[in-house]
mmCIF file of C-alpha atoms and ligand atoms in Angstrom:
data_model
loop_
_atom_site.group_PDB
_atom_site.id
_atom_site.type_symbol
_atom_site.label_atom_id
_atom_site.label_comp_id
_atom_site.label_asym_id
_atom_site.label_seq_id
_atom_site.Cartn_x
_atom_site.Cartn_y
_atom_site.Cartn_z
ATOM 1 C CA MET A 15 -45.532 47.970 1.457
ATOM 2 C CA ALA A 16 -46.900 45.867 -1.101
ATOM 3 C CA LEU A 17 -47.166 46.636 -4.764
ATOM 4 C CA LEU A 18 -49.688 44.611 -7.274
ATOM 5 C CA PHE A 19 -48.076 43.840 -10.496
ATOM 6 C CA TYR A 20 -50.405 43.360 -13.878
ATOM 7 C CA SER A 21 -49.106 42.759 -17.038
ATOM 8 C CA GLN A 22 -49.772 40.836 -20.046
ATOM 9 C CA TYR A 23 -46.762 41.847 -21.811
ATOM 10 C CA ASP A 24 -44.082 42.658 -19.740
ATOM 11 C CA ASP A 25 -41.955 39.866 -17.421
ATOM 12 C CA PRO A 26 -42.985 39.774 -14.041
ATOM 13 C CA ALA A 27 -39.765 38.285 -12.468
ATOM 14 C CA ASP A 28 -37.584 41.094 -14.571
ATOM 15 C CA TRP A 29 -38.942 44.059 -12.788
ATOM 16 C CA LYS A 30 -39.285 41.944 -9.500
ATOM 17 C CA LYS A 31 -35.224 41.806 -9.991
ATOM 18 C CA HIS A 32 -34.605 45.408 -10.259
ATOM 19 C CA LEU A 33 -37.317 46.540 -8.440
ATOM 20 C CA CYS A 34 -36.635 44.243 -4.998
ATOM 21 C CA ALA A 35 -33.337 45.868 -6.362
ATOM 22 C CA ALA A 36 -34.039 49.392 -5.848
ATOM 23 C CA LEU A 37 -36.009 48.631 -3.122
ATOM 24 C CA PRO A 38 -35.268 45.991 -0.874
ATOM 25 C CA GLY A 39 -37.854 45.025 1.437
ATOM 26 C CA LEU A 40 -40.129 45.566 -1.302
ATOM 27 C CA ASP A 41 -43.051 42.799 -1.070
ATOM 28 C CA PHE A 42 -43.596 41.836 -5.281
ATOM 29 C CA ARG A 43 -46.953 40.671 -5.749
ATOM 30 C CA VAL A 44 -48.395 39.451 -9.266
ATOM 31 C CA TRP A 45 -52.061 39.199 -9.942
ATOM 32 C CA PRO A 46 -54.263 37.846 -9.429
ATOM 33 C CA GLU A 47 -51.990 36.500 -6.443
ATOM 34 C CA SER A 48 -52.679 40.386 -4.476
ATOM 35 C CA GLY A 49 -53.279 38.809 -1.225
ATOM 36 C CA ASP A 50 -54.869 41.376 1.603
ATOM 37 C CA PRO A 51 -56.132 44.240 -0.428
ATOM 38 C CA GLY A 52 -55.421 46.297 2.206
ATOM 39 C CA GLU A 53 -51.843 45.991 1.853
ATOM 40 C CA ILE A 54 -51.445 46.876 -1.621
ATOM 41 C CA GLU A 55 -50.219 50.518 -1.819
ATOM 42 C CA ALA A 56 -48.598 50.676 -5.454
ATOM 43 C CA ALA A 57 -49.479 49.164 -8.852
ATOM 44 C CA LEU A 58 -47.626 48.487 -11.345
ATOM 45 C CA VAL A 59 -49.392 47.741 -14.248
ATOM 46 C CA TRP A 60 -50.471 47.792 -17.969
ATOM 47 C CA LYS A 61 -54.016 47.808 -19.004
ATOM 48 C CA PRO A 62 -55.249 46.523 -15.881
ATOM 49 C CA PRO A 63 -58.879 45.023 -15.767
ATOM 50 C CA ALA A 64 -61.982 47.772 -15.329
ATOM 51 C CA GLY A 65 -62.521 48.385 -11.772
ATOM 52 C CA GLU A 66 -59.694 46.341 -10.522
ATOM 53 C CA LEU A 67 -58.176 49.170 -9.011
ATOM 54 C CA ARG A 68 -61.203 50.093 -6.837
ATOM 55 C CA ARG A 69 -60.327 46.708 -4.939
ATOM 56 C CA PHE A 70 -57.296 48.106 -3.246
ATOM 57 C CA PRO A 71 -58.340 50.535 -0.106
ATOM 58 C CA ASN A 72 -55.032 52.015 0.892
ATOM 59 C CA LEU A 73 -53.942 52.670 -2.874
ATOM 60 C CA ARG A 74 -51.107 55.303 -3.042
ATOM 61 C CA LEU A 75 -49.840 55.122 -6.083
ATOM 62 C CA ILE A 76 -50.381 54.215 -10.163
ATOM 63 C CA VAL A 77 -47.791 53.736 -12.236
ATOM 64 C CA ASN A 78 -48.362 52.951 -15.621
ATOM 65 C CA LEU A 79 -45.880 50.738 -17.446
ATOM 66 C CA GLY A 80 -45.226 52.551 -20.088
ATOM 67 C CA ALA A 81 -45.463 56.079 -21.760
ATOM 68 C CA GLY A 82 -48.985 55.813 -23.084
ATOM 69 C CA VAL A 83 -51.067 56.340 -20.984
ATOM 70 C CA ASP A 84 -54.884 56.280 -22.388
ATOM 71 C CA SER A 85 -55.950 53.586 -21.760
ATOM 72 C CA ILE A 86 -55.383 54.188 -18.280
ATOM 73 C CA VAL A 87 -56.313 57.705 -18.347
ATOM 74 C CA LYS A 88 -59.904 56.835 -19.809
ATOM 75 C CA ASP A 89 -60.572 54.035 -17.053
ATOM 76 C CA ALA A 90 -63.198 55.869 -15.275
ATOM 77 C CA THR A 91 -63.555 52.766 -12.290
ATOM 78 C CA LEU A 92 -59.826 54.291 -11.278
ATOM 79 C CA PRO A 93 -60.070 55.376 -7.856
ATOM 80 C CA ALA A 94 -60.008 58.903 -7.433
ATOM 81 C CA GLY A 95 -57.608 60.775 -6.538
ATOM 82 C CA VAL A 96 -54.568 58.429 -6.669
ATOM 83 C CA PRO A 97 -52.079 59.958 -8.802
ATOM 84 C CA ILE A 98 -51.243 58.061 -11.637
ATOM 85 C CA ALA A 99 -47.128 58.091 -12.796
ATOM 86 C CA ARG A 100 -46.017 56.827 -16.687
ATOM 87 C CA ILE A 101 -42.375 55.646 -17.750
ATOM 88 C CA VAL A 102 -40.011 58.121 -18.982
ATOM 89 C CA ASP A 103 -37.024 56.781 -19.791
ATOM 90 C CA PRO A 104 -33.881 57.347 -21.941
ATOM 91 C CA GLU A 105 -33.798 53.508 -22.758
ATOM 92 C CA MET A 106 -37.162 53.512 -23.988
ATOM 93 C CA GLY A 107 -36.518 57.268 -25.901
ATOM 94 C CA ARG A 108 -33.511 55.484 -27.015
ATOM 95 C CA MET A 109 -35.291 51.770 -28.262
ATOM 96 C CA MET A 110 -38.026 54.377 -29.543
ATOM 97 C CA SER A 111 -35.020 55.892 -31.658
ATOM 98 C CA GLN A 112 -33.602 53.434 -32.842
ATOM 99 C CA PHE A 113 -37.299 51.129 -34.511
ATOM 100 C CA VAL A 114 -38.236 54.866 -36.047
ATOM 101 C CA LEU A 115 -34.876 55.361 -37.579
ATOM 102 C CA ALA A 116 -35.202 51.407 -38.914
ATOM 103 C CA ALA A 117 -38.570 52.838 -40.756
ATOM 104 C CA VAL A 118 -37.220 55.882 -41.730
ATOM 105 C CA LEU A 119 -34.259 54.821 -43.567
ATOM 106 C CA ARG A 120 -36.135 51.691 -45.319
ATOM 107 C CA HIS A 121 -38.560 54.629 -46.686
ATOM 108 C CA TYR A 122 -35.972 57.134 -47.453
ATOM 109 C CA ARG A 123 -33.051 54.494 -49.105
ATOM 110 C CA GLU A 124 -36.531 53.020 -51.375
ATOM 111 C CA PHE A 125 -35.666 49.603 -49.096
ATOM 112 C CA VAL A 126 -39.319 48.808 -50.223
ATOM 113 C CA SER A 127 -38.476 49.791 -53.910
ATOM 114 C CA PHE A 128 -35.982 47.312 -53.884
ATOM 115 C CA ALA A 129 -38.068 44.135 -52.493
ATOM 116 C CA ARG A 130 -40.470 44.845 -54.709
ATOM 117 C CA ALA A 131 -38.060 44.591 -57.808
ATOM 118 C CA GLN A 132 -36.609 41.798 -56.309
ATOM 119 C CA ARG A 133 -39.780 39.637 -56.277
ATOM 120 C CA GLU A 134 -39.844 40.485 -60.101
ATOM 121 C CA ARG A 135 -36.112 39.884 -60.698
ATOM 122 C CA ARG A 136 -35.983 43.430 -62.201
ATOM 123 C CA TRP A 137 -32.571 45.082 -61.334
ATOM 124 C CA HIS A 138 -34.297 48.591 -59.702
ATOM 125 C CA TYR A 139 -31.027 51.268 -59.995
ATOM 126 C CA ILE A 140 -32.121 54.367 -57.798
ATOM 127 C CA HIS A 141 -29.525 56.729 -57.211
ATOM 128 C CA PRO A 142 -28.968 57.205 -53.715
ATOM 129 C CA ARG A 143 -30.050 61.371 -52.428
ATOM 130 C CA GLU A 144 -28.599 62.624 -49.560
ATOM 131 C CA ALA A 145 -29.948 62.791 -46.314
ATOM 132 C CA ALA A 146 -30.103 66.387 -46.021
ATOM 133 C CA GLU A 147 -32.439 66.636 -48.894
ATOM 134 C CA CYS A 148 -34.924 64.317 -47.080
ATOM 135 C CA SER A 149 -37.012 65.810 -45.521
ATOM 136 C CA VAL A 150 -39.110 63.933 -42.252
ATOM 137 C CA GLY A 151 -42.110 65.244 -39.803
ATOM 138 C CA VAL A 152 -41.921 64.253 -36.570
ATOM 139 C CA MET A 153 -45.295 64.999 -34.940
ATOM 140 C CA GLY A 154 -44.911 65.029 -30.681
ATOM 141 C CA LEU A 155 -41.412 66.254 -29.513
ATOM 142 C CA GLY A 156 -42.271 64.839 -25.710
ATOM 143 C CA SER A 157 -39.876 62.405 -24.713
ATOM 144 C CA LEU A 158 -40.007 60.273 -27.211
ATOM 145 C CA GLY A 159 -40.712 62.249 -30.182
ATOM 146 C CA GLY A 160 -37.490 64.499 -29.125
ATOM 147 C CA ALA A 161 -35.845 61.986 -28.766
ATOM 148 C CA ALA A 162 -36.067 60.387 -32.115
ATOM 149 C CA ALA A 163 -36.450 63.795 -33.781
ATOM 150 C CA THR A 164 -32.860 64.214 -32.355
ATOM 151 C CA GLU A 165 -31.768 61.117 -33.423
ATOM 152 C CA LEU A 166 -33.099 61.744 -37.450
ATOM 153 C CA ALA A 167 -31.117 65.030 -37.085
ATOM 154 C CA ARG A 168 -27.775 63.417 -35.755
ATOM 155 C CA GLN A 169 -28.437 61.142 -39.479
ATOM 156 C CA GLY A 170 -28.168 64.547 -41.601
ATOM 157 C CA PHE A 171 -32.231 64.612 -42.321
ATOM 158 C CA ARG A 172 -33.729 67.807 -42.600
ATOM 159 C CA VAL A 173 -36.596 67.670 -39.476
ATOM 160 C CA ARG A 174 -38.954 68.950 -38.558
ATOM 161 C CA GLY A 175 -41.909 69.053 -35.555
ATOM 162 C CA TRP A 176 -44.857 69.464 -34.449
ATOM 163 C CA SER A 177 -46.360 69.932 -31.023
ATOM 164 C CA ARG A 178 -49.059 71.651 -28.838
ATOM 165 C CA SER A 179 -46.859 74.222 -27.567
ATOM 166 C CA ALA A 180 -43.953 76.062 -29.090
ATOM 167 C CA ARG A 181 -40.861 73.517 -28.482
ATOM 168 C CA GLN A 182 -36.829 74.190 -29.314
ATOM 169 C CA LEU A 183 -34.797 71.509 -30.124
ATOM 170 C CA ALA A 184 -31.407 71.677 -31.858
ATOM 171 C CA ASP A 185 -31.220 71.213 -35.608
ATOM 172 C CA VAL A 186 -35.078 70.915 -35.666
ATOM 173 C CA GLU A 187 -37.309 72.875 -37.387
ATOM 174 C CA THR A 188 -40.527 73.160 -34.905
ATOM 175 C CA PHE A 189 -43.533 74.638 -35.395
ATOM 176 C CA HIS A 190 -46.940 74.522 -33.276
ATOM 177 C CA GLY A 191 -50.416 74.306 -32.599
ATOM 178 C CA GLU A 192 -52.774 74.325 -35.549
ATOM 179 C CA ALA A 193 -51.555 77.523 -37.200
ATOM 180 C CA GLY A 194 -48.272 75.316 -37.611
ATOM 181 C CA LEU A 195 -49.960 72.624 -38.831
ATOM 182 C CA ALA A 196 -50.406 72.835 -42.963
ATOM 183 C CA PRO A 197 -46.783 74.784 -43.617
ATOM 184 C CA PHE A 198 -45.490 71.835 -41.069
ATOM 185 C CA LEU A 199 -46.765 69.277 -43.398
ATOM 186 C CA ARG A 200 -46.394 71.046 -46.653
ATOM 187 C CA GLN A 201 -43.031 70.023 -46.893
ATOM 188 C CA THR A 202 -42.517 66.562 -45.190
ATOM 189 C CA GLU A 203 -41.607 64.017 -46.921
ATOM 190 C CA ILE A 204 -41.438 61.362 -44.430
ATOM 191 C CA LEU A 205 -44.249 62.129 -41.323
ATOM 192 C CA VAL A 206 -43.584 60.177 -38.456
ATOM 193 C CA VAL A 207 -46.448 60.027 -35.604
ATOM 194 C CA MET A 208 -45.574 60.123 -32.283
ATOM 195 C CA LEU A 209 -48.718 61.655 -30.424
ATOM 196 C CA PRO A 210 -50.110 60.295 -27.486
ATOM 197 C CA LEU A 211 -54.175 59.708 -27.628
ATOM 198 C CA THR A 212 -56.220 62.207 -26.467
ATOM 199 C CA PRO A 213 -59.921 63.565 -27.139
ATOM 200 C CA GLU A 214 -57.964 66.313 -29.287
ATOM 201 C CA THR A 215 -55.053 63.840 -31.076
ATOM 202 C CA GLU A 216 -58.002 60.875 -31.370
ATOM 203 C CA ASN A 217 -58.340 60.936 -35.486
ATOM 204 C CA LEU A 218 -56.095 63.334 -36.055
ATOM 205 C CA VAL A 219 -54.702 62.372 -39.615
ATOM 206 C CA ASP A 220 -57.289 62.332 -41.311
ATOM 207 C CA ALA A 221 -57.745 62.552 -45.038
ATOM 208 C CA ARG A 222 -57.641 66.326 -44.902
ATOM 209 C CA LEU A 223 -54.065 66.032 -43.137
ATOM 210 C CA LEU A 224 -52.844 63.450 -45.401
ATOM 211 C CA ALA A 225 -53.977 65.714 -48.375
ATOM 212 C CA MET A 226 -51.819 68.033 -46.802
ATOM 213 C CA LEU A 227 -48.355 66.600 -47.473
ATOM 214 C CA PRO A 228 -46.737 66.432 -50.729
ATOM 215 C CA ARG A 229 -47.946 62.944 -53.157
ATOM 216 C CA GLY A 230 -45.788 60.485 -52.568
ATOM 217 C CA ALA A 231 -45.143 60.721 -49.229
ATOM 218 C CA LYS A 232 -44.158 58.036 -46.646
ATOM 219 C CA PHE A 233 -46.228 57.577 -43.340
ATOM 220 C CA VAL A 234 -45.013 55.773 -39.841
ATOM 221 C CA ASN A 235 -47.074 55.585 -36.732
ATOM 222 C CA VAL A 236 -46.059 54.782 -33.709
ATOM 223 C CA GLY A 237 -48.345 56.457 -31.500
ATOM 224 C CA ARG A 238 -51.603 55.305 -30.890
ATOM 225 C CA GLY A 239 -53.823 53.898 -33.965
ATOM 226 C CA ARG A 240 -56.639 56.059 -33.133
ATOM 227 C CA LEU A 241 -54.593 59.037 -33.627
ATOM 228 C CA VAL A 242 -55.486 58.181 -37.897
ATOM 229 C CA ASP A 243 -59.070 57.275 -39.737
ATOM 230 C CA GLU A 244 -57.198 54.092 -40.711
ATOM 231 C CA ASP A 245 -60.310 54.513 -43.884
ATOM 232 C CA ALA A 246 -58.789 57.901 -45.079
ATOM 233 C CA LEU A 247 -55.510 55.979 -44.895
ATOM 234 C CA ILE A 248 -56.162 53.096 -47.191
ATOM 235 C CA ALA A 249 -57.093 55.442 -49.759
ATOM 236 C CA ALA A 250 -54.385 57.904 -49.325
ATOM 237 C CA LEU A 251 -52.008 54.386 -50.053
ATOM 238 C CA ARG A 252 -54.692 53.167 -52.931
ATOM 239 C CA SER A 253 -54.256 56.989 -54.774
ATOM 240 C CA GLY A 254 -50.549 57.045 -54.243
ATOM 241 C CA GLN A 255 -51.012 60.020 -52.547
ATOM 242 C CA ILE A 256 -49.062 57.709 -49.467
ATOM 243 C CA ALA A 257 -46.814 55.857 -51.283
ATOM 244 C CA GLU A 258 -45.623 53.555 -48.227
ATOM 245 C CA ALA A 259 -46.355 52.998 -44.907
ATOM 246 C CA THR A 260 -45.190 50.975 -41.794
ATOM 247 C CA LEU A 261 -47.585 50.974 -38.834
ATOM 248 C CA ASP A 262 -46.889 49.822 -34.753
ATOM 249 C CA VAL A 263 -50.229 50.363 -34.064
ATOM 250 C CA MET A 264 -53.726 49.773 -35.299
ATOM 251 C CA ARG A 265 -57.431 51.828 -34.564
ATOM 252 C CA VAL A 266 -57.992 47.552 -33.149
ATOM 253 C CA GLU A 267 -55.084 45.623 -31.992
ATOM 254 C CA PRO A 268 -54.675 42.838 -33.312
ATOM 255 C CA LEU A 269 -55.140 43.930 -36.690
ATOM 256 C CA PRO A 270 -58.371 42.302 -38.137
ATOM 257 C CA ALA A 271 -57.587 39.391 -40.739
ATOM 258 C CA GLU A 272 -59.625 40.896 -42.690
ATOM 259 C CA SER A 273 -58.375 44.737 -42.978
ATOM 260 C CA PRO A 274 -57.014 45.320 -46.202
ATOM 261 C CA LEU A 275 -53.668 46.641 -44.750
ATOM 262 C CA TRP A 276 -52.348 43.231 -44.617
ATOM 263 C CA ASP A 277 -52.360 43.062 -48.425
ATOM 264 C CA MET A 278 -50.871 46.251 -49.255
ATOM 265 C CA GLU A 279 -47.037 45.638 -50.460
ATOM 266 C CA GLN A 280 -46.390 49.091 -49.287
ATOM 267 C CA VAL A 281 -47.202 48.821 -46.157
ATOM 268 C CA LEU A 282 -45.202 47.079 -42.829
ATOM 269 C CA ILE A 283 -47.281 46.507 -39.917
ATOM 270 C CA THR A 284 -45.114 45.735 -36.732
ATOM 271 C CA PRO A 285 -46.779 44.048 -33.835
ATOM 272 C CA HIS A 286 -46.960 47.471 -31.066
ATOM 273 C CA LEU A 287 -43.285 46.887 -29.409
ATOM 274 C CA ALA A 288 -41.984 49.677 -31.242
ATOM 275 C CA SER A 289 -40.500 50.670 -27.495
ATOM 276 C CA VAL A 290 -41.717 49.004 -24.590
ATOM 277 C CA GLY A 291 -40.853 49.915 -20.480
ATOM 278 C CA ILE A 292 -36.796 48.386 -19.342
ATOM 279 C CA PRO A 293 -36.702 47.182 -16.218
ATOM 280 C CA ARG A 294 -33.352 47.097 -15.367
ATOM 281 C CA THR A 295 -33.268 51.147 -15.893
ATOM 282 C CA ALA A 296 -36.983 52.307 -15.379
ATOM 283 C CA ALA A 297 -37.443 50.266 -12.064
ATOM 284 C CA LEU A 298 -35.024 52.984 -10.694
ATOM 285 C CA GLN A 299 -38.147 55.878 -11.203
ATOM 286 C CA VAL A 300 -40.452 53.783 -10.053
ATOM 287 C CA ALA A 301 -38.815 52.931 -6.803
ATOM 288 C CA GLU A 302 -38.094 56.416 -6.124
ATOM 289 C CA SER A 303 -41.551 56.876 -7.069
ATOM 290 C CA ILE A 304 -42.624 54.835 -4.009
ATOM 291 C CA ARG A 305 -40.205 56.387 -2.210
ATOM 292 C CA ARG A 306 -41.592 59.855 -2.538
ATOM 293 C CA VAL A 307 -45.072 59.162 -1.588
ATOM 294 C CA ARG A 308 -44.337 56.981 1.364
ATOM 295 C CA ALA A 309 -42.503 60.852 2.132
ATOM 296 C CA GLY A 310 -45.917 62.043 1.440
ATOM 297 C CA GLN A 311 -44.238 63.844 -1.733
ATOM 298 C CA PRO A 312 -45.576 63.883 -5.625
ATOM 299 C CA PRO A 313 -44.205 60.644 -7.999
ATOM 300 C CA LEU A 314 -42.275 61.315 -10.797
ATOM 301 C CA ASN A 315 -43.733 61.635 -13.913
ATOM 302 C CA THR A 316 -46.995 61.955 -13.173
ATOM 303 C CA VAL A 317 -49.530 61.922 -15.677
ATOM 304 C CA ASP A 318 -52.618 65.057 -15.801
ATOM 305 C CA PRO A 319 -55.500 62.886 -16.938
ATOM 306 C CA GLN A 320 -57.625 66.364 -17.626
ATOM 307 C CA ARG A 321 -55.087 66.817 -19.947
ATOM 308 C CA GLY A 322 -54.423 63.230 -21.082
ATOM 309 C CA TYR A 323 -50.916 62.779 -21.087
HETATM 310 P P1 LIG B 27 -44.593 63.114 -24.360
HETATM 311 O O1 LIG B 27 -46.460 63.304 -23.105
HETATM 312 O O2 LIG B 27 -43.775 63.127 -23.703
HETATM 313 O O3 LIG B 27 -45.173 63.674 -25.530
HETATM 314 C C1 LIG B 27 -46.173 64.133 -26.050
HETATM 315 C C2 LIG B 27 -45.757 64.727 -27.463
HETATM 316 O O4 LIG B 27 -47.132 65.684 -28.027
HETATM 317 C C3 LIG B 27 -45.970 66.488 -26.991
HETATM 318 O O5 LIG B 27 -44.331 67.030 -27.949
HETATM 319 C C4 LIG B 27 -47.401 67.272 -26.780
HETATM 320 O O6 LIG B 27 -47.001 68.900 -27.019
HETATM 321 C C5 LIG B 27 -47.512 66.777 -28.098
HETATM 322 N N1 LIG B 27 -48.897 66.556 -28.090
HETATM 323 C C6 LIG B 27 -49.910 66.328 -27.389
HETATM 324 N N2 LIG B 27 -51.281 66.826 -27.473
HETATM 325 C C7 LIG B 27 -50.890 67.659 -28.795
HETATM 326 C C8 LIG B 27 -51.937 68.268 -29.826
HETATM 327 N N3 LIG B 27 -53.395 67.929 -29.254
HETATM 328 N N4 LIG B 27 -51.775 68.894 -30.356
HETATM 329 C C9 LIG B 27 -50.232 68.408 -30.794
HETATM 330 N N5 LIG B 27 -49.020 68.332 -30.262
HETATM 331 C C10 LIG B 27 -49.713 67.561 -29.258
HETATM 332 O O7 LIG B 27 -44.976 61.722 -24.786
HETATM 333 P P2 LIG B 27 -44.133 60.537 -25.162
HETATM 334 O O8 LIG B 27 -42.903 61.311 -26.365
HETATM 335 O O9 LIG B 27 -43.324 59.889 -23.766
HETATM 336 O O10 LIG B 27 -44.837 59.657 -25.826
HETATM 337 C C11 LIG B 27 -45.736 59.769 -27.254
HETATM 338 C C12 LIG B 27 -46.293 58.829 -27.365
HETATM 339 O O11 LIG B 27 -45.513 57.601 -27.943
HETATM 340 C C13 LIG B 27 -47.382 58.287 -26.587
HETATM 341 O O12 LIG B 27 -48.137 58.964 -25.669
HETATM 342 C C14 LIG B 27 -47.764 56.729 -26.842
HETATM 343 O O13 LIG B 27 -48.783 57.098 -27.682
HETATM 344 C C15 LIG B 27 -46.621 56.603 -27.388
HETATM 345 N N6 LIG B 27 -46.142 55.217 -27.405
HETATM 346 C C16 LIG B 27 -46.542 54.188 -28.678
HETATM 347 C C17 LIG B 27 -44.774 52.782 -28.315
HETATM 348 C C18 LIG B 27 -45.053 52.358 -29.178
HETATM 349 O O14 LIG B 27 -44.306 50.887 -28.370
HETATM 350 N N7 LIG B 27 -45.705 52.198 -30.446
HETATM 351 C C19 LIG B 27 -44.099 52.575 -26.809
HETATM 352 C C20 LIG B 27 -44.448 54.090 -25.731
HETATM 353 C C21 LIG B 27 -45.275 55.198 -26.537
HETATM 354 P P3 LIG B 27 -46.045 69.698 -26.191
HETATM 355 O O15 LIG B 27 -44.848 69.492 -25.831
HETATM 356 O O16 LIG B 27 -46.586 70.704 -26.763
HETATM 357 O O17 LIG B 27 -46.731 68.757 -24.939
#
């Protein structure tokens, strides 16, 4: 079986090493060297060029090289009937939890205020609070959001979580659906967004939602930029409704040079890297999905294109 790899971010040599170790004999091809299109049966891709996957008449599996599938499910040129799988990997969850924890700790321990005070040569004492006095709300309690919420709870924060359907998570107070949104937000001091981008969640974080947070709340987005009405966020940062933000994802990436977000000292911008697919561990599930598809079974971690995640 031949597999085609496409990504502008991930290292093909690393994926080849781990996938071929898990599936000896795998014919691993890196785009654009795809060879005979009829031989390609699996594609391991991140944001492939539109229409590209249609060229392979015997394609039986598409694996998205990450957890977020918004770009692939909205691609109308994908070959019909080919299952789409995504990476769901505890190591990816760990990397995401580390990023979220770093961002939350930076806000909670007032590092943003201290950096500002240092620039002004000002000794600025703020008496530390216990983590149990700080409430952190996580929107999205899936493979990554659930892992991050659990890690925050382990650090002693008062953790609240919001999802589409009811979820139970140890040491996390959970809310769900439209009815649960206002009660979830009203007592959230640091909001972490880790939702998938779907028609239902696009622009969910708008002026109305931001106004439901307590004044001076802090905001972390590691989901997708299009979940957020960026103009509303900028207005909330200017008014002080949102005191500080960490933004790993933007509506347009790279963030355009003219965006006012670049100049806001209370905003930290990171270039969409909170978590990535890790070949060493994730190759095992990709290999298993290939084995399953060969045996006529559904792959692991399939995505529901209708639901969008
Ligand atoms: P999952 O699909 O495992 O979980 C999604 C969660 O969001 C679920 O709890 C789901 O609710 C909830 N959700 C979905 N739609 C809604 C809605 N309309 N209202 C309320 N809750 C909703 O996703 P992951 O945890 O694996 O990943 C989350 C996202 O993180 C990805 O989609 C991607 O966009 C982003 N990501 C960002 C990365 C980065 O580097 N910045 C890296 C990897 C991913 P329910 O439990 O009811 O299904």
